[in-house]
Amino acid sequence: MSKPGAILLLPILHLRDLLRQTVEVVWLCHRCGHQEGIDGAELMGRVGPHAFLKEAISGMACARCAHWGESSWTSSSHLSRYGARVGDLMTVRAQLTATCGACRRRWDVDVIDTIQRLGPDIRIAELRDALPCPFCRRRGWAVAKPAGLVDAINPDDHPGHMCGRFAIHSPANQIAARFGVVGQLPEFGSRYNAAPLQMLPVIRTRPETKERTLSLLRWGLVPVWSKDAAGAARMINARAESVPDKPSFRSAFRKRRCLIPFDNFYEWRVEGKTKHPYAIGTTSNEKPDAFAGLWEGWKDPASDEWLHTFTIITTTANEVTAAVHDRMPVILPPSAWPAWLGEEEVGADDLVALMRPYPADQTRLWPVHRDVGNVRNDRPELIAPINPA
């Protein structure tokens, strides 16, 4: 990505984003058969880069059955199984430098050492208060920036957005019946862990006939005036308070509103340095429900091909969702679908009134397994409630 893009991403970049796994390690429990990928940055934050990988992994308890000592691990690399260390799992992707706003001196930040002290999930923008200047020893003045180009943050592995993950496992024919869709239905499988930049089902209305259609659009809106599609990962959500006026969304708000079918969505509650995932849904017996969304068409100047994308609108959280996050997606009841899709003539004020928190007494929340944090996990067990302890 370009350097300006790196600057735009700076407020949401985490220290782990400056590291790249050079080898994928899979951990397997022989007792229950559960397997999961190893997050090298998280493991290094706990045991340090010099701990032997074999010992660090063998001391892990199974996230499903809680047993330990009955596991093994495999790697796609040719690293020595017994001699590999945790630090061998990653390389520095870009150097990080800091400048002291008090004495104006600059120094290189040791990313691995900083992860050991502060953890992999601290944001680069938060280092201002955490890094002391090695010259004048003042704290609170450090401005840290990547010294080189940084790849775009991978939204699949960082569920920090609201809403950044949801499930849509209702089959296409059920979605069609629920929303009154006409025409041919696209082929798509169940998604228990839908993530940004994936192709997902969206309900739109044909302007000339007012018929509803079901199409697959990519999650992450690209405005029609964009020079490229690189910013899609930052536009998976649109705030209800600003969509009528913000240049990225105002045209779509007037002309290209849509519904995104969903069965439940996920949010993470931060407790210390640990994130606990929760599934959130409605109490309605009829599924799926619908997020309020916007869609856009963007023409690639290199290939002349059209890319159709969407974003999910968010609003302030109701009393139930507020337990894990201060915002939630706009969930529209069936009575609001015609107005939102443009099948009824309504004014801008009427549309704004629809973008309100879903009733708390019709919302439910339950804890789910941490496996939902990795987009590579996509199975029905992800939505099953667990004991939060």
PDB file of N, CA, C and O in Angstrom, residues 228-297:
ATOM      1  N   ASP A 228      -8.640   4.030  -6.153  1.00  0.00           N
ATOM      2  CA  ASP A 228      -8.401   2.592  -6.066  1.00  0.00           C
ATOM      3  C   ASP A 228      -9.294   2.022  -4.976  1.00  0.00           C
ATOM      4  O   ASP A 228     -10.023   2.749  -4.309  1.00  0.00           O
ATOM      5  N   ALA A 229      -9.235   0.701  -4.809  1.00  0.00           N
ATOM      6  CA  ALA A 229     -10.112   0.027  -3.846  1.00  0.00           C
ATOM      7  C   ALA A 229      -9.406  -0.270  -2.537  1.00  0.00           C
ATOM      8  O   ALA A 229      -9.907  -1.036  -1.718  1.00  0.00           O
ATOM      9  N   ALA A 230      -8.228   0.340  -2.316  1.00  0.00           N
ATOM     10  CA  ALA A 230      -7.426   0.001  -1.146  1.00  0.00           C
ATOM     11  C   ALA A 230      -8.085   0.408   0.171  1.00  0.00           C
ATOM     12  O   ALA A 230      -7.795  -0.159   1.211  1.00  0.00           O
ATOM     13  N   GLY A 231      -8.972   1.397   0.152  1.00  0.00           N
ATOM     14  CA  GLY A 231      -9.567   1.872   1.400  1.00  0.00           C
ATOM     15  C   GLY A 231     -10.794   1.119   1.851  1.00  0.00           C
ATOM     16  O   GLY A 231     -11.406   1.480   2.853  1.00  0.00           O
ATOM     17  N   ALA A 232     -11.149   0.037   1.153  1.00  0.00           N
ATOM     18  CA  ALA A 232     -12.386  -0.680   1.484  1.00  0.00           C
ATOM     19  C   ALA A 232     -12.382  -1.227   2.896  1.00  0.00           C
ATOM     20  O   ALA A 232     -13.414  -1.257   3.565  1.00  0.00           O
ATOM     21  N   ALA A 233     -11.210  -1.668   3.371  1.00  0.00           N
ATOM     22  CA  ALA A 233     -11.139  -2.247   4.709  1.00  0.00           C
ATOM     23  C   ALA A 233     -11.479  -1.239   5.793  1.00  0.00           C
ATOM     24  O   ALA A 233     -11.834  -1.621   6.911  1.00  0.00           O
ATOM     25  N   ARG A 234     -11.373   0.059   5.489  1.00  0.00           N
ATOM     26  CA  ARG A 234     -11.692   1.086   6.480  1.00  0.00           C
ATOM     27  C   ARG A 234     -13.136   1.542   6.384  1.00  0.00           C
ATOM     28  O   ARG A 234     -13.565   2.369   7.181  1.00  0.00           O
ATOM     29  N   MET A 235     -13.890   1.050   5.418  1.00  0.00           N
ATOM     30  CA  MET A 235     -15.265   1.501   5.231  1.00  0.00           C
ATOM     31  C   MET A 235     -16.256   0.351   5.337  1.00  0.00           C
ATOM     32  O   MET A 235     -17.215   0.276   4.593  1.00  0.00           O
ATOM     33  N   ILE A 236     -16.022  -0.537   6.287  1.00  0.00           N
ATOM     34  CA  ILE A 236     -16.973  -1.629   6.495  1.00  0.00           C
ATOM     35  C   ILE A 236     -18.176  -1.136   7.291  1.00  0.00           C
ATOM     36  O   ILE A 236     -19.226  -1.778   7.287  1.00  0.00           O
ATOM     37  N   ASN A 237     -18.016  -0.008   7.990  1.00  0.00           N
ATOM     38  CA  ASN A 237     -19.104   0.585   8.760  1.00  0.00           C
ATOM     39  C   ASN A 237     -19.281   2.049   8.384  1.00  0.00           C
ATOM     40  O   ASN A 237     -18.338   2.703   7.949  1.00  0.00           O
ATOM     41  N   ALA A 238     -20.495   2.551   8.569  1.00  0.00           N
ATOM     42  CA  ALA A 238     -20.794   3.969   8.378  1.00  0.00           C
ATOM     43  C   ALA A 238     -21.630   4.428   9.562  1.00  0.00           C
ATOM     44  O   ALA A 238     -22.612   3.776   9.916  1.00  0.00           O
ATOM     45  N   ARG A 239     -21.220   5.506  10.192  1.00  0.00           N
ATOM     46  CA  ARG A 239     -21.937   6.000  11.366  1.00  0.00           C
ATOM     47  C   ARG A 239     -23.244   6.669  10.950  1.00  0.00           C
ATOM     48  O   ARG A 239     -23.267   7.515  10.052  1.00  0.00           O
ATOM     49  N   ALA A 240     -24.332   6.297  11.621  1.00  0.00           N
ATOM     50  CA  ALA A 240     -25.647   6.845  11.283  1.00  0.00           C
ATOM     51  C   ALA A 240     -25.668   8.363  11.400  1.00  0.00           C
ATOM     52  O   ALA A 240     -26.375   9.041  10.647  1.00  0.00           O
ATOM     53  N   GLU A 241     -24.882   8.900  12.327  1.00  0.00           N
ATOM     54  CA  GLU A 241     -24.888  10.343  12.562  1.00  0.00           C
ATOM     55  C   GLU A 241     -24.312  11.129  11.384  1.00  0.00           C
ATOM     56  O   GLU A 241     -24.613  12.315  11.227  1.00  0.00           O
ATOM     57  N   SER A 242     -23.484  10.477  10.544  1.00  0.00           N
ATOM     58  CA  SER A 242     -22.785  11.226   9.503  1.00  0.00           C
ATOM     59  C   SER A 242     -23.116  10.783   8.083  1.00  0.00           C
ATOM     60  O   SER A 242     -22.721  11.448   7.127  1.00  0.00           O
ATOM     61  N   VAL A 243     -23.844   9.683   7.894  1.00  0.00           N
ATOM     62  CA  VAL A 243     -24.082   9.204   6.526  1.00  0.00           C
ATOM     63  C   VAL A 243     -24.835  10.197   5.639  1.00  0.00           C
ATOM     64  O   VAL A 243     -24.582  10.251   4.434  1.00  0.00           O
ATOM     65  N   PRO A 244     -25.759  11.021   6.157  1.00  0.00           N
ATOM     66  CA  PRO A 244     -26.452  11.943   5.242  1.00  0.00           C
ATOM     67  C   PRO A 244     -25.540  13.003   4.636  1.00  0.00           C
ATOM     68  O   PRO A 244     -25.852  13.554   3.573  1.00  0.00           O
ATOM     69  N   ASP A 245     -24.395  13.298   5.299  1.00  0.00           N
ATOM     70  CA  ASP A 245     -23.561  14.415   4.866  1.00  0.00           C
ATOM     71  C   ASP A 245     -22.144  14.025   4.474  1.00  0.00           C
ATOM     72  O   ASP A 245     -21.485  14.773   3.740  1.00  0.00           O
ATOM     73  N   LYS A 246     -21.636  12.901   4.948  1.00  0.00           N
ATOM     74  CA  LYS A 246     -20.246  12.535   4.677  1.00  0.00           C
ATOM     75  C   LYS A 246     -20.071  12.196   3.202  1.00  0.00           C
ATOM     76  O   LYS A 246     -20.844  11.425   2.630  1.00  0.00           O
ATOM     77  N   PRO A 247     -19.052  12.763   2.525  1.00  0.00           N
ATOM     78  CA  PRO A 247     -18.890  12.538   1.083  1.00  0.00           C
ATOM     79  C   PRO A 247     -18.811  11.076   0.674  1.00  0.00           C
ATOM     80  O   PRO A 247     -19.289  10.714  -0.400  1.00  0.00           O
ATOM     81  N   SER A 248     -18.244  10.232   1.527  1.00  0.00           N
ATOM     82  CA  SER A 248     -18.108   8.819   1.178  1.00  0.00           C
ATOM     83  C   SER A 248     -19.448   8.098   1.116  1.00  0.00           C
ATOM     84  O   SER A 248     -19.574   7.077   0.435  1.00  0.00           O
ATOM     85  N   PHE A 249     -20.462   8.620   1.824  1.00  0.00           N
ATOM     86  CA  PHE A 249     -21.719   7.891   1.962  1.00  0.00           C
ATOM     87  C   PHE A 249     -22.970   8.645   1.515  1.00  0.00           C
ATOM     88  O   PHE A 249     -24.014   8.023   1.320  1.00  0.00           O
ATOM     89  N   ARG A 250     -22.912   9.959   1.379  1.00  0.00           N
ATOM     90  CA  ARG A 250     -24.147  10.727   1.197  1.00  0.00           C
ATOM     91  C   ARG A 250     -24.874  10.381  -0.095  1.00  0.00           C
ATOM     92  O   ARG A 250     -26.108  10.349  -0.121  1.00  0.00           O
ATOM     93  N   SER A 251     -24.142  10.114  -1.174  1.00  0.00           N
ATOM     94  CA  SER A 251     -24.812   9.753  -2.426  1.00  0.00           C
ATOM     95  C   SER A 251     -25.506   8.406  -2.301  1.00  0.00           C
ATOM     96  O   SER A 251     -26.650   8.238  -2.734  1.00  0.00           O
ATOM     97  N   ALA A 252     -24.816   7.433  -1.692  1.00  0.00           N
ATOM     98  CA  ALA A 252     -25.415   6.111  -1.499  1.00  0.00           C
ATOM     99  C   ALA A 252     -26.598   6.198  -0.542  1.00  0.00           C
ATOM    100  O   ALA A 252     -27.594   5.482  -0.708  1.00  0.00           O
ATOM    101  N   PHE A 253     -26.526   7.078   0.455  1.00  0.00           N
ATOM    102  CA  PHE A 253     -27.638   7.228   1.386  1.00  0.00           C
ATOM    103  C   PHE A 253     -28.894   7.712   0.667  1.00  0.00           C
ATOM    104  O   PHE A 253     -30.008   7.301   0.981  1.00  0.00           O
ATOM    105  N   ARG A 254     -28.727   8.569  -0.332  1.00  0.00           N
ATOM    106  CA  ARG A 254     -29.880   9.087  -1.072  1.00  0.00           C
ATOM    107  C   ARG A 254     -30.429   8.072  -2.082  1.00  0.00           C
ATOM    108  O   ARG A 254     -31.643   7.984  -2.262  1.00  0.00           O
ATOM    109  N   LYS A 255     -29.536   7.290  -2.712  1.00  0.00           N
ATOM    110  CA  LYS A 255     -29.966   6.497  -3.872  1.00  0.00           C
ATOM    111  C   LYS A 255     -29.700   5.000  -3.786  1.00  0.00           C
ATOM    112  O   LYS A 255     -30.323   4.231  -4.525  1.00  0.00           O
ATOM    113  N   ARG A 256     -28.783   4.573  -2.916  1.00  0.00           N
ATOM    114  CA  ARG A 256     -28.359   3.168  -2.962  1.00  0.00           C
ATOM    115  C   ARG A 256     -28.343   2.561  -1.561  1.00  0.00           C
ATOM    116  O   ARG A 256     -27.305   2.170  -1.035  1.00  0.00           O
ATOM    117  N   ARG A 257     -29.520   2.465  -0.979  1.00  0.00           N
ATOM    118  CA  ARG A 257     -29.650   1.810   0.319  1.00  0.00           C
ATOM    119  C   ARG A 257     -29.953   0.327   0.112  1.00  0.00           C
ATOM    120  O   ARG A 257     -30.567  -0.054  -0.880  1.00  0.00           O
ATOM    121  N   CYS A 258     -29.531  -0.497   1.058  1.00  0.00           N
ATOM    122  CA  CYS A 258     -29.720  -1.938   0.921  1.00  0.00           C
ATOM    123  C   CYS A 258     -29.931  -2.573   2.291  1.00  0.00           C
ATOM    124  O   CYS A 258     -29.791  -1.915   3.331  1.00  0.00           O
ATOM    125  N   LEU A 259     -30.267  -3.844   2.286  1.00  0.00           N
ATOM    126  CA  LEU A 259     -30.405  -4.641   3.504  1.00  0.00           C
ATOM    127  C   LEU A 259     -29.379  -5.765   3.468  1.00  0.00           C
ATOM    128  O   LEU A 259     -29.166  -6.389   2.417  1.00  0.00           O
ATOM    129  N   ILE A 260     -28.755  -6.024   4.595  1.00  0.00           N
ATOM    130  CA  ILE A 260     -27.794  -7.123   4.693  1.00  0.00           C
ATOM    131  C   ILE A 260     -28.383  -8.170   5.621  1.00  0.00           C
ATOM    132  O   ILE A 260     -28.520  -7.938   6.830  1.00  0.00           O
ATOM    133  N   PRO A 261     -28.768  -9.342   5.099  1.00  0.00           N
ATOM    134  CA  PRO A 261     -29.336 -10.387   5.956  1.00  0.00           C
ATOM    135  C   PRO A 261     -28.296 -10.905   6.948  1.00  0.00           C
ATOM    136  O   PRO A 261     -27.123 -11.058   6.607  1.00  0.00           O
ATOM    137  N   PHE A 262     -28.736 -11.185   8.174  1.00  0.00           N
ATOM    138  CA  PHE A 262     -27.836 -11.752   9.174  1.00  0.00           C
ATOM    139  C   PHE A 262     -28.640 -12.575  10.172  1.00  0.00           C
ATOM    140  O   PHE A 262     -29.839 -12.352  10.374  1.00  0.00           O
ATOM    141  N   ASP A 263     -27.969 -13.529  10.785  1.00  0.00           N
ATOM    142  CA  ASP A 263     -28.580 -14.320  11.857  1.00  0.00           C
ATOM    143  C   ASP A 263     -28.102 -13.863  13.227  1.00  0.00           C
ATOM    144  O   ASP A 263     -28.855 -13.903  14.186  1.00  0.00           O
ATOM    145  N   ASN A 264     -26.858 -13.470  13.344  1.00  0.00           N
ATOM    146  CA  ASN A 264     -26.340 -12.833  14.554  1.00  0.00           C
ATOM    147  C   ASN A 264     -25.040 -12.120  14.189  1.00  0.00           C
ATOM    148  O   ASN A 264     -24.479 -12.328  13.109  1.00  0.00           O
ATOM    149  N   PHE A 265     -24.577 -11.250  15.057  1.00  0.00           N
ATOM    150  CA  PHE A 265     -23.288 -10.600  14.850  1.00  0.00           C
ATOM    151  C   PHE A 265     -22.450 -10.753  16.111  1.00  0.00           C
ATOM    152  O   PHE A 265     -22.941 -11.206  17.155  1.00  0.00           O
ATOM    153  N   TYR A 266     -21.169 -10.402  16.009  1.00  0.00           N
ATOM    154  CA  TYR A 266     -20.237 -10.614  17.115  1.00  0.00           C
ATOM    155  C   TYR A 266     -19.647  -9.295  17.581  1.00  0.00           C
ATOM    156  O   TYR A 266     -19.454  -8.367  16.797  1.00  0.00           O
ATOM    157  N   GLU A 267     -19.331  -9.257  18.855  1.00  0.00           N
ATOM    158  CA  GLU A 267     -18.573  -8.138  19.403  1.00  0.00           C
ATOM    159  C   GLU A 267     -17.689  -8.661  20.525  1.00  0.00           C
ATOM    160  O   GLU A 267     -17.982  -9.696  21.129  1.00  0.00           O
ATOM    161  N   TRP A 268     -16.598  -7.940  20.773  1.00  0.00           N
ATOM    162  CA  TRP A 268     -15.613  -8.352  21.771  1.00  0.00           C
ATOM    163  C   TRP A 268     -15.604  -7.368  22.930  1.00  0.00           C
ATOM    164  O   TRP A 268     -15.534  -6.153  22.741  1.00  0.00           O
ATOM    165  N   ARG A 269     -15.646  -7.921  24.147  1.00  0.00           N
ATOM    166  CA  ARG A 269     -15.509  -7.086  25.340  1.00  0.00           C
ATOM    167  C   ARG A 269     -14.075  -7.200  25.835  1.00  0.00           C
ATOM    168  O   ARG A 269     -13.560  -8.299  26.043  1.00  0.00           O
ATOM    169  N   VAL A 270     -13.435  -6.055  26.021  1.00  0.00           N
ATOM    170  CA  VAL A 270     -12.046  -6.034  26.455  1.00  0.00           C
ATOM    171  C   VAL A 270     -11.994  -6.002  27.981  1.00  0.00           C
ATOM    172  O   VAL A 270     -12.587  -5.131  28.615  1.00  0.00           O
ATOM    173  N   GLU A 271     -11.288  -6.983  28.556  1.00  0.00           N
ATOM    174  CA  GLU A 271     -11.082  -7.050  29.991  1.00  0.00           C
ATOM    175  C   GLU A 271      -9.579  -7.165  30.219  1.00  0.00           C
ATOM    176  O   GLU A 271      -8.991  -8.234  30.038  1.00  0.00           O
ATOM    177  N   GLY A 272      -8.955  -6.058  30.592  1.00  0.00           N
ATOM    178  CA  GLY A 272      -7.506  -6.040  30.699  1.00  0.00           C
ATOM    179  C   GLY A 272      -6.895  -6.141  29.317  1.00  0.00           C
ATOM    180  O   GLY A 272      -7.169  -5.328  28.440  1.00  0.00           O
ATOM    181  N   LYS A 273      -6.073  -7.172  29.113  1.00  0.00           N
ATOM    182  CA  LYS A 273      -5.465  -7.402  27.813  1.00  0.00           C
ATOM    183  C   LYS A 273      -6.145  -8.540  27.068  1.00  0.00           C
ATOM    184  O   LYS A 273      -5.659  -9.001  26.040  1.00  0.00           O
ATOM    185  N   THR A 274      -7.283  -9.001  27.576  1.00  0.00           N
ATOM    186  CA  THR A 274      -7.995 -10.126  26.976  1.00  0.00           C
ATOM    187  C   THR A 274      -9.299  -9.654  26.352  1.00  0.00           C
ATOM    188  O   THR A 274     -10.000  -8.816  26.922  1.00  0.00           O
ATOM    189  N   LYS A 275      -9.605 -10.204  25.173  1.00  0.00           N
ATOM    190  CA  LYS A 275     -10.853  -9.895  24.484  1.00  0.00           C
ATOM    191  C   LYS A 275     -11.758 -11.125  24.516  1.00  0.00           C
ATOM    192  O   LYS A 275     -11.351 -12.210  24.101  1.00  0.00           O
ATOM    193  N   HIS A 276     -12.970 -10.938  25.009  1.00  0.00           N
ATOM    194  CA  HIS A 276     -13.931 -12.033  25.097  1.00  0.00           C
ATOM    195  C   HIS A 276     -15.026 -11.817  24.058  1.00  0.00           C
ATOM    196  O   HIS A 276     -15.702 -10.779  24.080  1.00  0.00           O
ATOM    197  N   PRO A 277     -15.234 -12.762  23.137  1.00  0.00           N
ATOM    198  CA  PRO A 277     -16.250 -12.579  22.096  1.00  0.00           C
ATOM    199  C   PRO A 277     -17.658 -12.924  22.583  1.00  0.00           C
ATOM    200  O   PRO A 277     -17.848 -13.831  23.396  1.00  0.00           O
ATOM    201  N   TYR A 278     -18.611 -12.179  22.055  1.00  0.00           N
ATOM    202  CA  TYR A 278     -20.029 -12.420  22.337  1.00  0.00           C
ATOM    203  C   TYR A 278     -20.796 -12.401  21.025  1.00  0.00           C
ATOM    204  O   TYR A 278     -20.472 -11.630  20.110  1.00  0.00           O
ATOM    205  N   ALA A 279     -21.806 -13.241  20.951  1.00  0.00           N
ATOM    206  CA  ALA A 279     -22.740 -13.203  19.827  1.00  0.00           C
ATOM    207  C   ALA A 279     -23.968 -12.406  20.257  1.00  0.00           C
ATOM    208  O   ALA A 279     -24.396 -12.488  21.414  1.00  0.00           O
ATOM    209  N   ILE A 280     -24.513 -11.645  19.328  1.00  0.00           N
ATOM    210  CA  ILE A 280     -25.667 -10.797  19.608  1.00  0.00           C
ATOM    211  C   ILE A 280     -26.690 -11.010  18.506  1.00  0.00           C
ATOM    212  O   ILE A 280     -26.337 -11.079  17.323  1.00  0.00           O
ATOM    213  N   GLY A 281     -27.937 -11.145  18.881  1.00  0.00           N
ATOM    214  CA  GLY A 281     -29.005 -11.346  17.910  1.00  0.00           C
ATOM    215  C   GLY A 281     -30.315 -10.828  18.442  1.00  0.00           C
ATOM    216  O   GLY A 281     -30.387 -10.258  19.542  1.00  0.00           O
ATOM    217  N   THR A 282     -31.366 -11.013  17.676  1.00  0.00           N
ATOM    218  CA  THR A 282     -32.695 -10.580  18.104  1.00  0.00           C
ATOM    219  C   THR A 282     -33.481 -11.775  18.640  1.00  0.00           C
ATOM    220  O   THR A 282     -33.104 -12.934  18.426  1.00  0.00           O
ATOM    221  N   THR A 283     -34.557 -11.489  19.312  1.00  0.00           N
ATOM    222  CA  THR A 283     -35.412 -12.548  19.852  1.00  0.00           C
ATOM    223  C   THR A 283     -36.473 -12.996  18.856  1.00  0.00           C
ATOM    224  O   THR A 283     -37.313 -13.836  19.184  1.00  0.00           O
ATOM    225  N   SER A 284     -36.442 -12.461  17.645  1.00  0.00           N
ATOM    226  CA  SER A 284     -37.432 -12.807  16.630  1.00  0.00           C
ATOM    227  C   SER A 284     -37.347 -14.288  16.270  1.00  0.00           C
ATOM    228  O   SER A 284     -36.258 -14.846  16.152  1.00  0.00           O
ATOM    229  N   ASN A 285     -38.498 -14.904  16.090  1.00  0.00           N
ATOM    230  CA  ASN A 285     -38.538 -16.309  15.678  1.00  0.00           C
ATOM    231  C   ASN A 285     -38.355 -16.472  14.181  1.00  0.00           C
ATOM    232  O   ASN A 285     -38.156 -17.586  13.699  1.00  0.00           O
ATOM    233  N   GLU A 286     -38.447 -15.364  13.438  1.00  0.00           N
ATOM    234  CA  GLU A 286     -38.267 -15.409  11.988  1.00  0.00           C
ATOM    235  C   GLU A 286     -36.871 -14.924  11.640  1.00  0.00           C
ATOM    236  O   GLU A 286     -36.460 -13.841  12.055  1.00  0.00           O
ATOM    237  N   LYS A 287     -36.155 -15.736  10.895  1.00  0.00           N
ATOM    238  CA  LYS A 287     -34.788 -15.408  10.509  1.00  0.00           C
ATOM    239  C   LYS A 287     -34.654 -15.480   8.991  1.00  0.00           C
ATOM    240  O   LYS A 287     -35.385 -16.229   8.340  1.00  0.00           O
ATOM    241  N   PRO A 288     -33.704 -14.747   8.426  1.00  0.00           N
ATOM    242  CA  PRO A 288     -32.751 -13.863   9.100  1.00  0.00           C
ATOM    243  C   PRO A 288     -33.319 -12.475   9.350  1.00  0.00           C
ATOM    244  O   PRO A 288     -34.372 -12.121   8.825  1.00  0.00           O
ATOM    245  N   ASP A 289     -32.589 -11.683  10.132  1.00  0.00           N
ATOM    246  CA  ASP A 289     -32.900 -10.283  10.321  1.00  0.00           C
ATOM    247  C   ASP A 289     -32.112  -9.460   9.299  1.00  0.00           C
ATOM    248  O   ASP A 289     -31.447 -10.027   8.427  1.00  0.00           O
ATOM    249  N   ALA A 290     -32.184  -8.122   9.417  1.00  0.00           N
ATOM    250  CA  ALA A 290     -31.549  -7.284   8.394  1.00  0.00           C
ATOM    251  C   ALA A 290     -30.843  -6.081   9.002  1.00  0.00           C
ATOM    252  O   ALA A 290     -31.425  -5.342   9.806  1.00  0.00           O
ATOM    253  N   PHE A 291     -29.572  -5.897   8.609  1.00  0.00           N
ATOM    254  CA  PHE A 291     -28.862  -4.654   8.889  1.00  0.00           C
ATOM    255  C   PHE A 291     -29.250  -3.613   7.853  1.00  0.00           C
ATOM    256  O   PHE A 291     -29.528  -3.946   6.692  1.00  0.00           O
ATOM    257  N   ALA A 292     -29.221  -2.349   8.247  1.00  0.00           N
ATOM    258  CA  ALA A 292     -29.327  -1.258   7.279  1.00  0.00           C
ATOM    259  C   ALA A 292     -27.956  -1.041   6.659  1.00  0.00           C
ATOM    260  O   ALA A 292     -26.952  -0.937   7.362  1.00  0.00           O
ATOM    261  N   GLY A 293     -27.928  -0.976   5.331  1.00  0.00           N
ATOM    262  CA  GLY A 293     -26.651  -0.819   4.652  1.00  0.00           C
ATOM    263  C   GLY A 293     -26.730   0.134   3.470  1.00  0.00           C
ATOM    264  O   GLY A 293     -27.816   0.590   3.083  1.00  0.00           O
ATOM    265  N   LEU A 294     -25.568   0.440   2.919  1.00  0.00           N
ATOM    266  CA  LEU A 294     -25.439   1.232   1.704  1.00  0.00           C
ATOM    267  C   LEU A 294     -24.562   0.460   0.734  1.00  0.00           C
ATOM    268  O   LEU A 294     -23.674  -0.289   1.152  1.00  0.00           O
ATOM    269  N   TRP A 295     -24.810   0.639  -0.566  1.00  0.00           N
ATOM    270  CA  TRP A 295     -23.965  -0.041  -1.545  1.00  0.00           C
ATOM    271  C   TRP A 295     -23.484   0.950  -2.598  1.00  0.00           C
ATOM    272  O   TRP A 295     -24.076   2.008  -2.787  1.00  0.00           O
ATOM    273  N   GLU A 296     -22.414   0.581  -3.261  1.00  0.00           N
ATOM    274  CA  GLU A 296     -21.833   1.434  -4.294  1.00  0.00           C
ATOM    275  C   GLU A 296     -21.280   0.573  -5.423  1.00  0.00           C
ATOM    276  O   GLU A 296     -20.965  -0.607  -5.235  1.00  0.00           O
ATOM    277  N   GLY A 297     -21.171   1.191  -6.600  1.00  0.00           N
ATOM    278  CA  GLY A 297     -20.486   0.583  -7.733  1.00  0.00           C
ATOM    279  C   GLY A 297     -19.242   1.385  -8.060  1.00  0.00           C
ATOM    280  O   GLY A 297     -19.289   2.622  -8.104  1.00  0.00           O
TER     281      GLY A 297
END
